[in-house]
Amino acid sequence: MAIPATDSQSSPWLQVTGDRARLNSVELAPFPQSIAAGVDSVMVAHVTVPALEREANRVATTSPAIVNDLLKRELGFQGIVVTDALDMAGLTRLYSVNPGPRGGRCIQGGQRPAADSG
């Protein structure tokens, strides 16, 4: 599995960098084969991916562009999409004042099950 190109300096969240061609050839490369092989679930992380999501403060777990458009429509994944834990810093930094929307934002992003790690 490829190690994603990340940049922790330009954003308060872990950011997967690179253009769409880079993402397709490295970070996203395992997904079509895994989906074709019948993988049952995919975990989406609390990272920003500027090449896929234009909204700077929207992490992948809350992004319809990443979960619905890319994973489900473009790649054809029909299984269960789960989030990373809802109490992780990548998400709590966005909703630290009002933690209530964490799960709701993930569901709006295209996920169904979501839970805290505790």
GROMACS .gro file of C-alpha atoms in nm:
model
  118
    1MET     CA    1   0.000   0.000   0.000
    2ALA     CA    2   0.128   0.345  -0.089
    3ILE     CA    3   0.208   0.603   0.175
    4PRO     CA    4  -0.005   0.911   0.102
    5ALA     CA    5   0.156   1.247   0.039
    6THR     CA    6   0.057   1.457   0.337
    7ASP     CA    7   0.119   1.810   0.454
    8SER     CA    8   0.067   1.887   0.820
    9GLN     CA    9   0.200   2.245   0.801
   10SER     CA   10  -0.047   2.418   0.566
   11SER     CA   11  -0.361   2.304   0.744
   12PRO     CA   12  -0.466   2.233   1.103
   13TRP     CA   13  -0.580   1.893   0.974
   14LEU     CA   14  -0.383   1.618   0.813
   15GLN     CA   15  -0.397   1.694   0.442
   16VAL     CA   16  -0.349   1.452   0.152
   17THR     CA   17  -0.171   1.654  -0.114
   18GLY     CA   18  -0.122   1.609  -0.485
   19ASP     CA   19  -0.336   1.656  -0.792
   20ARG     CA   20  -0.601   1.413  -0.911
   21ALA     CA   21  -0.355   1.226  -1.135
   22ARG     CA   22  -0.129   1.164  -0.836
   23LEU     CA   23  -0.423   1.053  -0.620
   24ASN     CA   24  -0.542   0.813  -0.890
   25SER     CA   25  -0.199   0.657  -0.937
   26VAL     CA   26  -0.098   0.632  -0.570
   27GLU     CA   27  -0.354   0.692  -0.294
   28LEU     CA   28  -0.664   0.573  -0.482
   29ALA     CA   29  -0.494   0.294  -0.679
   30PRO     CA   30  -0.596   0.007  -0.442
   31PHE     CA   31  -0.964   0.102  -0.436
   32PRO     CA   32  -1.087  -0.018  -0.779
   33GLN     CA   33  -0.929  -0.361  -0.729
   34SER     CA   34  -1.058  -0.392  -0.373
   35ILE     CA   35  -1.409  -0.290  -0.478
   36ALA     CA   36  -1.403  -0.533  -0.771
   37ALA     CA   37  -1.293  -0.808  -0.531
   38GLY     CA   38  -1.601  -0.742  -0.317
   39VAL     CA   39  -1.467  -0.555  -0.016
   40ASP     CA   40  -1.754  -0.511   0.233
   41SER     CA   41  -1.660  -0.180   0.396
   42VAL     CA   42  -1.434   0.120   0.359
   43MET     CA   43  -1.318   0.352   0.638
   44VAL     CA   44  -1.290   0.718   0.548
   45ALA     CA   45  -1.043   0.929   0.745
   46HIS     CA   46  -1.068   1.277   0.895
   47VAL     CA   47  -0.824   1.429   0.643
   48THR     CA   48  -0.856   1.711   0.392
   49VAL     CA   49  -0.803   1.634   0.023
   50PRO     CA   50  -0.792   1.962  -0.170
   51ALA     CA   51  -0.785   1.789  -0.510
   52LEU     CA   52  -1.122   1.626  -0.433
   53GLU     CA   53  -1.293   1.871  -0.196
   54ARG     CA   54  -1.285   2.245  -0.263
   55GLU     CA   55  -1.407   2.345   0.084
   56ALA     CA   56  -1.083   2.393   0.282
   57ASN     CA   57  -1.222   2.295   0.623
   58ARG     CA   58  -1.419   1.991   0.509
   59VAL     CA   59  -1.257   1.661   0.601
   60ALA     CA   60  -1.318   1.351   0.389
   61THR     CA   61  -1.558   1.198   0.641
   62THR     CA   62  -1.797   1.491   0.598
   63SER     CA   63  -1.748   1.536   0.223
   64PRO     CA   64  -2.024   1.430  -0.017
   65ALA     CA   65  -1.775   1.495  -0.300
   66ILE     CA   66  -1.542   1.228  -0.163
   67VAL     CA   67  -1.785   0.975  -0.014
   68ASN     CA   68  -2.081   0.998  -0.252
   69ASP     CA   69  -1.935   1.127  -0.577
   70LEU     CA   70  -1.595   0.956  -0.577
   71LEU     CA   71  -1.631   0.642  -0.366
   72LYS     CA   72  -1.990   0.547  -0.439
   73ARG     CA   73  -2.063   0.687  -0.786
   74GLU     CA   74  -1.727   0.700  -0.963
   75LEU     CA   75  -1.567   0.392  -0.807
   76GLY     CA   76  -1.896   0.203  -0.770
   77PHE     CA   77  -1.860   0.108  -0.404
   78GLN     CA   78  -2.190  -0.024  -0.266
   79GLY     CA   79  -2.081  -0.152   0.075
   80ILE     CA   80  -2.070   0.009   0.418
   81VAL     CA   81  -1.880   0.335   0.458
   82VAL     CA   82  -1.760   0.399   0.813
   83THR     CA   83  -1.587   0.695   0.970
   84ASP     CA   84  -1.282   0.714   1.183
   85ALA     CA   85  -1.377   0.772   1.549
   86LEU     CA   86  -1.592   1.080   1.604
   87ASP     CA   87  -1.378   1.195   1.896
   88MET     CA   88  -1.055   1.220   1.695
   89ALA     CA   89  -0.881   1.559   1.660
   90GLY     CA   90  -0.930   1.573   1.283
   91LEU     CA   91  -1.303   1.607   1.340
   92THR     CA   92  -1.322   1.761   1.687
   93ARG     CA   93  -1.118   2.063   1.572
   94LEU     CA   94  -1.404   2.146   1.337
   95TYR     CA   95  -1.677   2.097   1.596
   96SER     CA   96  -1.501   2.165   1.928
   97VAL     CA   97  -1.750   2.427   2.050
   98ASN     CA   98  -2.058   2.229   1.954
   99PRO     CA   99  -1.977   1.856   1.923
  100GLY     CA  100  -2.337   1.761   1.838
  101PRO     CA  101  -2.300   1.797   1.459
  102ARG     CA  102  -2.006   1.553   1.428
  103GLY     CA  103  -2.218   1.247   1.357
  104GLY     CA  104  -2.470   1.443   1.154
  105ARG     CA  105  -2.200   1.590   0.930
  106CYS     CA  106  -2.058   1.242   0.868
  107ILE     CA  107  -2.404   1.113   0.777
  108GLN     CA  108  -2.454   1.411   0.545
  109GLY     CA  109  -2.119   1.324   0.393
  110GLY     CA  110  -2.249   0.981   0.297
  111GLN     CA  111  -2.164   0.758   0.595
  112ARG     CA  112  -2.410   0.551   0.790
  113PRO     CA  113  -2.250   0.400   1.102
  114ALA     CA  114  -2.046   0.629   1.324
  115ALA     CA  115  -1.926   0.599   1.685
  116ASP     CA  116  -1.687   0.741   1.937
  117SER     CA  117  -1.378   0.530   2.012
  118GLY     CA  118  -1.444   0.517   2.387
   0.00000   0.00000   0.00000
